[in-house]
Amino acid sequence: MSSVLRPPAAGQDLPTASQYRPISTHLAIAPPVSVVIPAMNEAENLPYVFKTLPDWIHEVVLVDGNSTDDTVAVARELWPEVKVVEQHGKGKGDALITGFEACTGDIVVMIDADGSADGNEIVSYVSALVSGADFAKGSRFANGGGTDDMTFIRKLGNWALCTIVNRKFGARYTDLCYGYNAFWRHCLDKIDLDCTGFEVETLMNIRVVKAGLKVQEIPSYEYLRIHGASNLRAVRDGFRVLKVILGERSNRRALRRRAHHSPMLDSRRGEVS
């Protein structure tokens, strides 16, 4: 496969060969890719994040959560064309929504600024999207994934919450509370994000299933935060995630009817619905 492209909309011209971006030895794409990085006081970690980002990325959008260190200056030094957006609200969800609104690419990738995620994995996410998925969801527990940054209690909680989502919404996720994801920007029109906190990742995972979007899990490895301390609190944030899950109405019957009428949906390798 030398190139992959989504079918053009009515009246849209096909891109020329010069418009394709080579992203590996066997794949070239035309859609521009935006990477959104929410950051607050992550100056020490950004060098590790930016050095793994592929050079074929269309743009990097850094959402600064009112940092008191040199986060913005370091980002501009590392990636001179970086688009810095100031966050006026609070919370990771608010930061991501702010970043999504600033994106100009057709594909959006969300990645943390603490150095726990490997930007080299972006090629796997983009490959899944240009091959037919709407939403590429990172999973630390899919075959090939892993984590250095989860205690037994957090793993147990993630498994329990993931099980609830799978049963309530008819999904088949192996991981729930993970923030490394990518999607076509048009998906934002269907999931209508209205959550400002950490639990925004869970909300996205639920609403893409409710919207009937094609989801493919991508094995991902999570490393330890390099510098600084995480704001994550397992029990507190676990209850917040549970509240979001219980607050979403299930449309599992509608999803089952859709799957019944679209047998190919379940036959796709690695796809979850």
PDB file of C-alpha atoms in Angstrom:
ATOM      1  CA  MET A   1       0.000   0.000   0.000  1.00  0.00           C
ATOM      2  CA  SER A   2       1.724   3.166  -1.169  1.00  0.00           C
ATOM      3  CA  SER A   3      -0.951   5.693  -0.260  1.00  0.00           C
ATOM      4  CA  VAL A   4      -4.259   5.842   1.534  1.00  0.00           C
ATOM      5  CA  LEU A   5      -6.906   8.549   1.399  1.00  0.00           C
ATOM      6  CA  ARG A   6     -10.490   8.897   2.465  1.00  0.00           C
ATOM      7  CA  PRO A   7     -12.987   9.227  -0.391  1.00  0.00           C
ATOM      8  CA  PRO A   8     -13.371  12.906  -1.377  1.00  0.00           C
ATOM      9  CA  ALA A   9     -16.593  14.737  -0.697  1.00  0.00           C
ATOM     10  CA  ALA A  10     -18.838  15.650  -3.602  1.00  0.00           C
ATOM     11  CA  GLY A  11     -17.151  18.288  -5.747  1.00  0.00           C
ATOM     12  CA  GLN A  12     -13.814  17.896  -3.971  1.00  0.00           C
ATOM     13  CA  ASP A  13     -10.738  17.393  -6.142  1.00  0.00           C
ATOM     14  CA  LEU A  14      -8.342  14.567  -5.463  1.00  0.00           C
ATOM     15  CA  PRO A  15      -4.946  15.707  -4.154  1.00  0.00           C
ATOM     16  CA  THR A  16      -1.956  15.555  -6.444  1.00  0.00           C
ATOM     17  CA  ALA A  17       1.041  13.350  -5.719  1.00  0.00           C
ATOM     18  CA  SER A  18       2.989  16.321  -4.341  1.00  0.00           C
ATOM     19  CA  GLN A  19       0.318  16.884  -1.674  1.00  0.00           C
ATOM     20  CA  TYR A  20       0.890  13.511  -0.026  1.00  0.00           C
ATOM     21  CA  ARG A  21       3.048  13.309   3.111  1.00  0.00           C
ATOM     22  CA  PRO A  22       5.236  10.196   3.439  1.00  0.00           C
ATOM     23  CA  ILE A  23       4.840   8.913   7.001  1.00  0.00           C
ATOM     24  CA  SER A  24       6.552   5.542   6.626  1.00  0.00           C
ATOM     25  CA  THR A  25       8.187   3.376   3.949  1.00  0.00           C
ATOM     26  CA  HIS A  26       4.790   1.992   2.922  1.00  0.00           C
ATOM     27  CA  LEU A  27       2.280   4.750   3.695  1.00  0.00           C
ATOM     28  CA  ALA A  28       1.655   8.295   2.487  1.00  0.00           C
ATOM     29  CA  ILE A  29      -1.321  10.469   3.375  1.00  0.00           C
ATOM     30  CA  ALA A  30      -2.904  13.689   2.176  1.00  0.00           C
ATOM     31  CA  PRO A  31      -4.956  14.665   5.271  1.00  0.00           C
ATOM     32  CA  PRO A  32      -3.069  17.116   7.526  1.00  0.00           C
ATOM     33  CA  VAL A  33      -2.521  15.928  11.110  1.00  0.00           C
ATOM     34  CA  SER A  34      -2.822  18.195  14.159  1.00  0.00           C
ATOM     35  CA  VAL A  35      -1.376  17.164  17.534  1.00  0.00           C
ATOM     36  CA  VAL A  36      -2.951  18.691  20.641  1.00  0.00           C
ATOM     37  CA  ILE A  37      -0.847  18.841  23.806  1.00  0.00           C
ATOM     38  CA  PRO A  38      -2.472  20.252  26.974  1.00  0.00           C
ATOM     39  CA  ALA A  39       0.291  21.442  29.301  1.00  0.00           C
ATOM     40  CA  MET A  40       0.690  23.231  32.608  1.00  0.00           C
ATOM     41  CA  ASN A  41       4.190  23.629  34.043  1.00  0.00           C
ATOM     42  CA  GLU A  42       5.670  20.906  31.839  1.00  0.00           C
ATOM     43  CA  ALA A  43       8.815  22.730  30.671  1.00  0.00           C
ATOM     44  CA  GLU A  44      11.100  19.917  31.833  1.00  0.00           C
ATOM     45  CA  ASN A  45       9.053  17.213  30.096  1.00  0.00           C
ATOM     46  CA  LEU A  46       8.404  18.869  26.742  1.00  0.00           C
ATOM     47  CA  PRO A  47      11.852  18.066  25.285  1.00  0.00           C
ATOM     48  CA  TYR A  48      11.087  14.361  25.702  1.00  0.00           C
ATOM     49  CA  VAL A  49       7.640  14.789  24.145  1.00  0.00           C
ATOM     50  CA  PHE A  50       8.671  16.872  21.147  1.00  0.00           C
ATOM     51  CA  LYS A  51      11.685  14.762  20.185  1.00  0.00           C
ATOM     52  CA  THR A  52       9.389  11.798  19.480  1.00  0.00           C
ATOM     53  CA  LEU A  53       6.892  13.724  17.329  1.00  0.00           C
ATOM     54  CA  PRO A  54       7.148  12.844  13.596  1.00  0.00           C
ATOM     55  CA  ASP A  55       8.330  15.631  11.314  1.00  0.00           C
ATOM     56  CA  TRP A  56       5.440  15.077   8.895  1.00  0.00           C
ATOM     57  CA  ILE A  57       2.902  16.494  11.380  1.00  0.00           C
ATOM     58  CA  HIS A  58       0.941  19.427   9.981  1.00  0.00           C
ATOM     59  CA  GLU A  59       0.796  21.363  13.248  1.00  0.00           C
ATOM     60  CA  VAL A  60       1.339  21.112  16.991  1.00  0.00           C
ATOM     61  CA  VAL A  61      -1.207  22.894  19.174  1.00  0.00           C
ATOM     62  CA  LEU A  62       0.027  23.502  22.718  1.00  0.00           C
ATOM     63  CA  VAL A  63      -2.720  24.494  25.147  1.00  0.00           C
ATOM     64  CA  ASP A  64      -1.076  26.347  28.013  1.00  0.00           C
ATOM     65  CA  GLY A  65      -2.949  26.097  31.305  1.00  0.00           C
ATOM     66  CA  ASN A  66      -1.508  29.316  32.758  1.00  0.00           C
ATOM     67  CA  SER A  67       1.941  27.842  33.363  1.00  0.00           C
ATOM     68  CA  THR A  68       4.265  29.609  35.794  1.00  0.00           C
ATOM     69  CA  ASP A  69       7.422  28.021  34.355  1.00  0.00           C
ATOM     70  CA  ASP A  70       8.948  28.223  30.856  1.00  0.00           C
ATOM     71  CA  THR A  71       6.494  25.807  29.215  1.00  0.00           C
ATOM     72  CA  VAL A  72       5.599  28.155  26.344  1.00  0.00           C
ATOM     73  CA  ALA A  73       9.165  29.340  25.715  1.00  0.00           C
ATOM     74  CA  VAL A  74      10.485  25.776  25.677  1.00  0.00           C
ATOM     75  CA  ALA A  75       7.742  24.670  23.272  1.00  0.00           C
ATOM     76  CA  ARG A  76       8.554  27.485  20.855  1.00  0.00           C
ATOM     77  CA  GLU A  77      12.257  26.680  20.999  1.00  0.00           C
ATOM     78  CA  LEU A  78      11.650  22.995  20.339  1.00  0.00           C
ATOM     79  CA  TRP A  79       9.018  23.473  17.621  1.00  0.00           C
ATOM     80  CA  PRO A  80       9.223  27.038  16.205  1.00  0.00           C
ATOM     81  CA  GLU A  81       5.922  26.708  14.317  1.00  0.00           C
ATOM     82  CA  VAL A  82       4.006  25.536  17.397  1.00  0.00           C
ATOM     83  CA  LYS A  83       0.571  27.104  17.823  1.00  0.00           C
ATOM     84  CA  VAL A  84       0.222  28.210  21.446  1.00  0.00           C
ATOM     85  CA  VAL A  85      -3.326  28.612  22.732  1.00  0.00           C
ATOM     86  CA  GLU A  86      -4.051  30.050  26.155  1.00  0.00           C
ATOM     87  CA  GLN A  87      -6.506  28.133  28.301  1.00  0.00           C
ATOM     88  CA  HIS A  88      -9.002  30.410  30.020  1.00  0.00           C
ATOM     89  CA  GLY A  89     -10.890  27.722  31.930  1.00  0.00           C
ATOM     90  CA  LYS A  90      -9.651  24.902  34.145  1.00  0.00           C
ATOM     91  CA  GLY A  91      -9.291  21.140  33.776  1.00  0.00           C
ATOM     92  CA  LYS A  92      -7.966  18.737  31.168  1.00  0.00           C
ATOM     93  CA  GLY A  93     -11.292  18.519  29.374  1.00  0.00           C
ATOM     94  CA  ASP A  94     -11.435  22.290  28.988  1.00  0.00           C
ATOM     95  CA  ALA A  95      -7.846  22.302  27.708  1.00  0.00           C
ATOM     96  CA  LEU A  96      -8.554  19.608  25.117  1.00  0.00           C
ATOM     97  CA  ILE A  97     -11.726  21.289  23.896  1.00  0.00           C
ATOM     98  CA  THR A  98      -9.795  24.553  23.555  1.00  0.00           C
ATOM     99  CA  GLY A  99      -7.089  22.772  21.583  1.00  0.00           C
ATOM    100  CA  PHE A 100      -9.548  20.958  19.322  1.00  0.00           C
ATOM    101  CA  GLU A 101     -11.164  24.274  18.385  1.00  0.00           C
ATOM    102  CA  ALA A 102      -7.766  25.638  17.335  1.00  0.00           C
ATOM    103  CA  CYS A 103      -6.877  22.690  15.093  1.00  0.00           C
ATOM    104  CA  THR A 104      -6.842  23.071  11.315  1.00  0.00           C
ATOM    105  CA  GLY A 105      -5.905  19.493  10.440  1.00  0.00           C
ATOM    106  CA  ASP A 106      -8.373  16.836   9.278  1.00  0.00           C
ATOM    107  CA  ILE A 107      -6.931  14.367  11.793  1.00  0.00           C
ATOM    108  CA  VAL A 108      -6.505  15.273  15.456  1.00  0.00           C
ATOM    109  CA  VAL A 109      -4.159  13.471  17.848  1.00  0.00           C
ATOM    110  CA  MET A 110      -4.303  14.095  21.609  1.00  0.00           C
ATOM    111  CA  ILE A 111      -1.211  13.357  23.672  1.00  0.00           C
ATOM    112  CA  ASP A 112      -0.080  14.161  27.213  1.00  0.00           C
ATOM    113  CA  ALA A 113       2.787  16.537  27.980  1.00  0.00           C
ATOM    114  CA  ASP A 114       4.372  14.551  30.814  1.00  0.00           C
ATOM    115  CA  GLY A 115       6.560  12.330  28.639  1.00  0.00           C
ATOM    116  CA  SER A 116       4.539   9.181  29.324  1.00  0.00           C
ATOM    117  CA  ALA A 117       3.495   8.693  25.687  1.00  0.00           C
ATOM    118  CA  ASP A 118       5.681   7.955  22.668  1.00  0.00           C
ATOM    119  CA  GLY A 119       4.993  10.216  19.702  1.00  0.00           C
ATOM    120  CA  ASN A 120       6.433   7.573  17.382  1.00  0.00           C
ATOM    121  CA  GLU A 121       3.191   5.642  17.900  1.00  0.00           C
ATOM    122  CA  ILE A 122       1.232   8.353  16.065  1.00  0.00           C
ATOM    123  CA  VAL A 123       1.873   6.563  12.784  1.00  0.00           C
ATOM    124  CA  SER A 124      -0.169   3.592  14.052  1.00  0.00           C
ATOM    125  CA  TYR A 125      -3.081   5.835  14.997  1.00  0.00           C
ATOM    126  CA  VAL A 126      -3.054   7.685  11.678  1.00  0.00           C
ATOM    127  CA  SER A 127      -2.738   4.432   9.739  1.00  0.00           C
ATOM    128  CA  ALA A 128      -5.889   3.124  11.445  1.00  0.00           C
ATOM    129  CA  LEU A 129      -7.811   6.280  10.576  1.00  0.00           C
ATOM    130  CA  VAL A 130      -6.845   6.463   6.910  1.00  0.00           C
ATOM    131  CA  SER A 131      -7.634   2.746   6.656  1.00  0.00           C
ATOM    132  CA  GLY A 132     -11.257   3.290   7.650  1.00  0.00           C
ATOM    133  CA  ALA A 133     -11.598   3.940  11.386  1.00  0.00           C
ATOM    134  CA  ASP A 134     -13.243   7.086  12.712  1.00  0.00           C
ATOM    135  CA  PHE A 135     -11.605   6.977  16.130  1.00  0.00           C
ATOM    136  CA  ALA A 136      -8.262   5.376  17.010  1.00  0.00           C
ATOM    137  CA  LYS A 137      -8.186   4.644  20.731  1.00  0.00           C
ATOM    138  CA  GLY A 138      -4.949   3.919  22.562  1.00  0.00           C
ATOM    139  CA  SER A 139      -4.952   0.866  24.819  1.00  0.00           C
ATOM    140  CA  ARG A 140      -2.332  -0.167  27.345  1.00  0.00           C
ATOM    141  CA  PHE A 141      -3.955  -3.593  27.667  1.00  0.00           C
ATOM    142  CA  ALA A 142      -4.357  -4.556  24.015  1.00  0.00           C
ATOM    143  CA  ASN A 143      -1.833  -7.072  22.709  1.00  0.00           C
ATOM    144  CA  GLY A 144       1.421  -5.145  22.276  1.00  0.00           C
ATOM    145  CA  GLY A 145       0.576  -2.398  24.770  1.00  0.00           C
ATOM    146  CA  GLY A 146       1.752  -1.918  28.344  1.00  0.00           C
ATOM    147  CA  THR A 147       2.289   0.507  31.194  1.00  0.00           C
ATOM    148  CA  ASP A 148       4.923   1.450  33.758  1.00  0.00           C
ATOM    149  CA  ASP A 149       2.633   3.909  35.492  1.00  0.00           C
ATOM    150  CA  MET A 150      -0.299   2.018  36.996  1.00  0.00           C
ATOM    151  CA  THR A 151      -0.578   0.567  40.490  1.00  0.00           C
ATOM    152  CA  PHE A 152      -2.594  -2.571  41.127  1.00  0.00           C
ATOM    153  CA  ILE A 153      -5.449  -0.457  42.515  1.00  0.00           C
ATOM    154  CA  ARG A 154      -5.522   1.736  39.416  1.00  0.00           C
ATOM    155  CA  LYS A 155      -5.456  -1.295  37.126  1.00  0.00           C
ATOM    156  CA  LEU A 156      -8.329  -2.839  39.059  1.00  0.00           C
ATOM    157  CA  GLY A 157     -10.322   0.375  38.931  1.00  0.00           C
ATOM    158  CA  ASN A 158      -9.698   0.833  35.215  1.00  0.00           C
ATOM    159  CA  TRP A 159     -10.803  -2.762  34.571  1.00  0.00           C
ATOM    160  CA  ALA A 160     -13.986  -2.307  36.615  1.00  0.00           C
ATOM    161  CA  LEU A 161     -14.923   0.972  34.918  1.00  0.00           C
ATOM    162  CA  CYS A 162     -14.095  -0.469  31.499  1.00  0.00           C
ATOM    163  CA  THR A 163     -16.327  -3.477  32.216  1.00  0.00           C
ATOM    164  CA  ILE A 164     -19.225  -1.210  33.167  1.00  0.00           C
ATOM    165  CA  VAL A 165     -18.866   0.794  29.934  1.00  0.00           C
ATOM    166  CA  ASN A 166     -18.657  -2.348  27.825  1.00  0.00           C
ATOM    167  CA  ARG A 167     -21.800  -3.815  29.376  1.00  0.00           C
ATOM    168  CA  LYS A 168     -23.808  -0.616  29.467  1.00  0.00           C
ATOM    169  CA  PHE A 169     -22.964   0.682  26.000  1.00  0.00           C
ATOM    170  CA  GLY A 170     -22.138  -2.490  24.080  1.00  0.00           C
ATOM    171  CA  ALA A 171     -18.471  -1.613  23.626  1.00  0.00           C
ATOM    172  CA  ARG A 172     -15.508  -3.992  23.608  1.00  0.00           C
ATOM    173  CA  TYR A 173     -12.784  -1.819  25.073  1.00  0.00           C
ATOM    174  CA  THR A 174      -9.712  -3.246  26.774  1.00  0.00           C
ATOM    175  CA  ASP A 175      -8.755   0.128  28.286  1.00  0.00           C
ATOM    176  CA  LEU A 176     -10.863   3.104  29.312  1.00  0.00           C
ATOM    177  CA  CYS A 177      -8.976   5.826  31.183  1.00  0.00           C
ATOM    178  CA  TYR A 178      -6.188   6.580  28.727  1.00  0.00           C
ATOM    179  CA  GLY A 179      -5.631   9.898  26.990  1.00  0.00           C
ATOM    180  CA  TYR A 180      -3.684   8.906  23.866  1.00  0.00           C
ATOM    181  CA  ASN A 181      -6.246   8.963  21.054  1.00  0.00           C
ATOM    182  CA  ALA A 182      -6.688  10.182  17.479  1.00  0.00           C
ATOM    183  CA  PHE A 183      -9.733  10.873  15.351  1.00  0.00           C
ATOM    184  CA  TRP A 184     -11.088  12.581  12.266  1.00  0.00           C
ATOM    185  CA  ARG A 185     -12.025  16.136  13.212  1.00  0.00           C
ATOM    186  CA  HIS A 186     -15.589  15.676  11.957  1.00  0.00           C
ATOM    187  CA  CYS A 187     -16.153  13.277  14.877  1.00  0.00           C
ATOM    188  CA  LEU A 188     -16.318  16.288  17.214  1.00  0.00           C
ATOM    189  CA  ASP A 189     -19.652  17.231  15.648  1.00  0.00           C
ATOM    190  CA  LYS A 190     -21.107  13.894  16.750  1.00  0.00           C
ATOM    191  CA  ILE A 191     -19.815  13.573  20.311  1.00  0.00           C
ATOM    192  CA  ASP A 192     -20.468  17.139  21.571  1.00  0.00           C
ATOM    193  CA  LEU A 193     -17.938  17.320  24.411  1.00  0.00           C
ATOM    194  CA  ASP A 194     -19.193  19.171  27.485  1.00  0.00           C
ATOM    195  CA  CYS A 195     -16.865  17.912  30.209  1.00  0.00           C
ATOM    196  CA  THR A 196     -14.043  20.035  31.594  1.00  0.00           C
ATOM    197  CA  GLY A 197     -12.231  17.564  33.863  1.00  0.00           C
ATOM    198  CA  PHE A 198      -9.969  14.550  33.604  1.00  0.00           C
ATOM    199  CA  GLU A 199     -12.967  12.328  32.920  1.00  0.00           C
ATOM    200  CA  VAL A 200     -13.304  13.847  29.424  1.00  0.00           C
ATOM    201  CA  GLU A 201     -11.393  10.856  28.012  1.00  0.00           C
ATOM    202  CA  THR A 202     -14.033   8.453  29.313  1.00  0.00           C
ATOM    203  CA  LEU A 203     -16.795  10.666  27.957  1.00  0.00           C
ATOM    204  CA  MET A 204     -15.203  10.619  24.502  1.00  0.00           C
ATOM    205  CA  ASN A 205     -14.907   6.831  24.570  1.00  0.00           C
ATOM    206  CA  ILE A 206     -18.563   6.478  25.491  1.00  0.00           C
ATOM    207  CA  ARG A 207     -19.923   8.969  23.004  1.00  0.00           C
ATOM    208  CA  VAL A 208     -18.036   7.639  19.989  1.00  0.00           C
ATOM    209  CA  VAL A 209     -19.697   4.280  20.664  1.00  0.00           C
ATOM    210  CA  LYS A 210     -23.107   5.886  21.134  1.00  0.00           C
ATOM    211  CA  ALA A 211     -22.630   7.780  17.867  1.00  0.00           C
ATOM    212  CA  GLY A 212     -21.962   4.521  16.022  1.00  0.00           C
ATOM    213  CA  LEU A 213     -18.473   5.589  14.957  1.00  0.00           C
ATOM    214  CA  LYS A 214     -15.932   2.970  13.916  1.00  0.00           C
ATOM    215  CA  VAL A 215     -13.387   2.573  16.706  1.00  0.00           C
ATOM    216  CA  GLN A 216     -10.085   0.732  16.484  1.00  0.00           C
ATOM    217  CA  GLU A 217      -7.880   0.159  19.506  1.00  0.00           C
ATOM    218  CA  ILE A 218      -4.172   0.852  19.087  1.00  0.00           C
ATOM    219  CA  PRO A 219      -1.680  -0.939  21.381  1.00  0.00           C
ATOM    220  CA  SER A 220       0.219   1.760  23.264  1.00  0.00           C
ATOM    221  CA  TYR A 221       2.933   1.784  25.897  1.00  0.00           C
ATOM    222  CA  GLU A 222       2.670   4.216  28.803  1.00  0.00           C
ATOM    223  CA  TYR A 223       5.907   5.262  30.474  1.00  0.00           C
ATOM    224  CA  LEU A 224       6.431   6.895  33.840  1.00  0.00           C
ATOM    225  CA  ARG A 225       6.074  10.667  34.061  1.00  0.00           C
ATOM    226  CA  ILE A 226       9.617  11.981  33.676  1.00  0.00           C
ATOM    227  CA  HIS A 227       9.554  15.098  35.881  1.00  0.00           C
ATOM    228  CA  GLY A 228       7.045  16.424  38.378  1.00  0.00           C
ATOM    229  CA  ALA A 229       4.100  14.846  40.139  1.00  0.00           C
ATOM    230  CA  SER A 230       0.824  13.773  38.600  1.00  0.00           C
ATOM    231  CA  ASN A 231      -2.424  15.409  39.686  1.00  0.00           C
ATOM    232  CA  LEU A 232      -4.218  12.070  39.319  1.00  0.00           C
ATOM    233  CA  ARG A 233      -5.950  10.764  42.442  1.00  0.00           C
ATOM    234  CA  ALA A 234      -7.165   7.208  41.904  1.00  0.00           C
ATOM    235  CA  VAL A 235     -10.200   7.148  44.233  1.00  0.00           C
ATOM    236  CA  ARG A 236     -11.371  10.713  43.656  1.00  0.00           C
ATOM    237  CA  ASP A 237     -10.978  10.579  39.881  1.00  0.00           C
ATOM    238  CA  GLY A 238     -12.405   7.068  39.747  1.00  0.00           C
ATOM    239  CA  PHE A 239     -15.662   8.303  41.264  1.00  0.00           C
ATOM    240  CA  ARG A 240     -15.731  11.203  38.821  1.00  0.00           C
ATOM    241  CA  VAL A 241     -15.360   8.781  35.913  1.00  0.00           C
ATOM    242  CA  LEU A 242     -18.099   6.565  37.352  1.00  0.00           C
ATOM    243  CA  LYS A 243     -20.389   9.587  37.632  1.00  0.00           C
ATOM    244  CA  VAL A 244     -19.873  10.344  33.936  1.00  0.00           C
ATOM    245  CA  ILE A 245     -20.583   6.732  32.987  1.00  0.00           C
ATOM    246  CA  LEU A 246     -23.796   6.581  35.000  1.00  0.00           C
ATOM    247  CA  GLY A 247     -24.882   9.956  33.665  1.00  0.00           C
ATOM    248  CA  GLU A 248     -24.783   8.825  30.035  1.00  0.00           C
ATOM    249  CA  ARG A 249     -27.876   7.127  28.675  1.00  0.00           C
ATOM    250  CA  SER A 250     -27.270   3.784  27.048  1.00  0.00           C
ATOM    251  CA  ASN A 251     -28.388   3.147  23.476  1.00  0.00           C
ATOM    252  CA  ARG A 252     -27.141  -0.431  23.454  1.00  0.00           C
ATOM    253  CA  ARG A 253     -30.248  -1.766  21.729  1.00  0.00           C
ATOM    254  CA  ALA A 254     -29.784   0.655  18.846  1.00  0.00           C
ATOM    255  CA  LEU A 255     -26.134  -0.376  18.560  1.00  0.00           C
ATOM    256  CA  ARG A 256     -27.106  -4.050  18.480  1.00  0.00           C
ATOM    257  CA  ARG A 257     -29.612  -3.376  15.696  1.00  0.00           C
ATOM    258  CA  ARG A 258     -26.931  -1.512  13.755  1.00  0.00           C
ATOM    259  CA  ALA A 259     -24.469  -4.380  14.212  1.00  0.00           C
ATOM    260  CA  HIS A 260     -27.153  -6.894  13.163  1.00  0.00           C
ATOM    261  CA  HIS A 261     -27.717  -5.039   9.903  1.00  0.00           C
ATOM    262  CA  SER A 262     -23.969  -4.463   9.345  1.00  0.00           C
ATOM    263  CA  PRO A 263     -22.250  -7.828   9.892  1.00  0.00           C
ATOM    264  CA  MET A 264     -18.966  -6.517   8.467  1.00  0.00           C
ATOM    265  CA  LEU A 265     -18.702  -4.166  11.457  1.00  0.00           C
ATOM    266  CA  ASP A 266     -17.792  -7.018  13.789  1.00  0.00           C
ATOM    267  CA  SER A 267     -15.536  -8.782  11.311  1.00  0.00           C
ATOM    268  CA  ARG A 268     -12.940  -6.018  11.134  1.00  0.00           C
ATOM    269  CA  ARG A 269      -9.781  -7.073  12.856  1.00  0.00           C
ATOM    270  CA  GLY A 270      -9.022  -5.050  15.966  1.00  0.00           C
ATOM    271  CA  GLU A 271     -12.212  -2.953  15.694  1.00  0.00           C
ATOM    272  CA  VAL A 272     -14.497  -2.307  18.647  1.00  0.00           C
ATOM    273  CA  SER A 273     -18.001  -0.945  18.541  1.00  0.00           C
TER     274      SER A 273
END
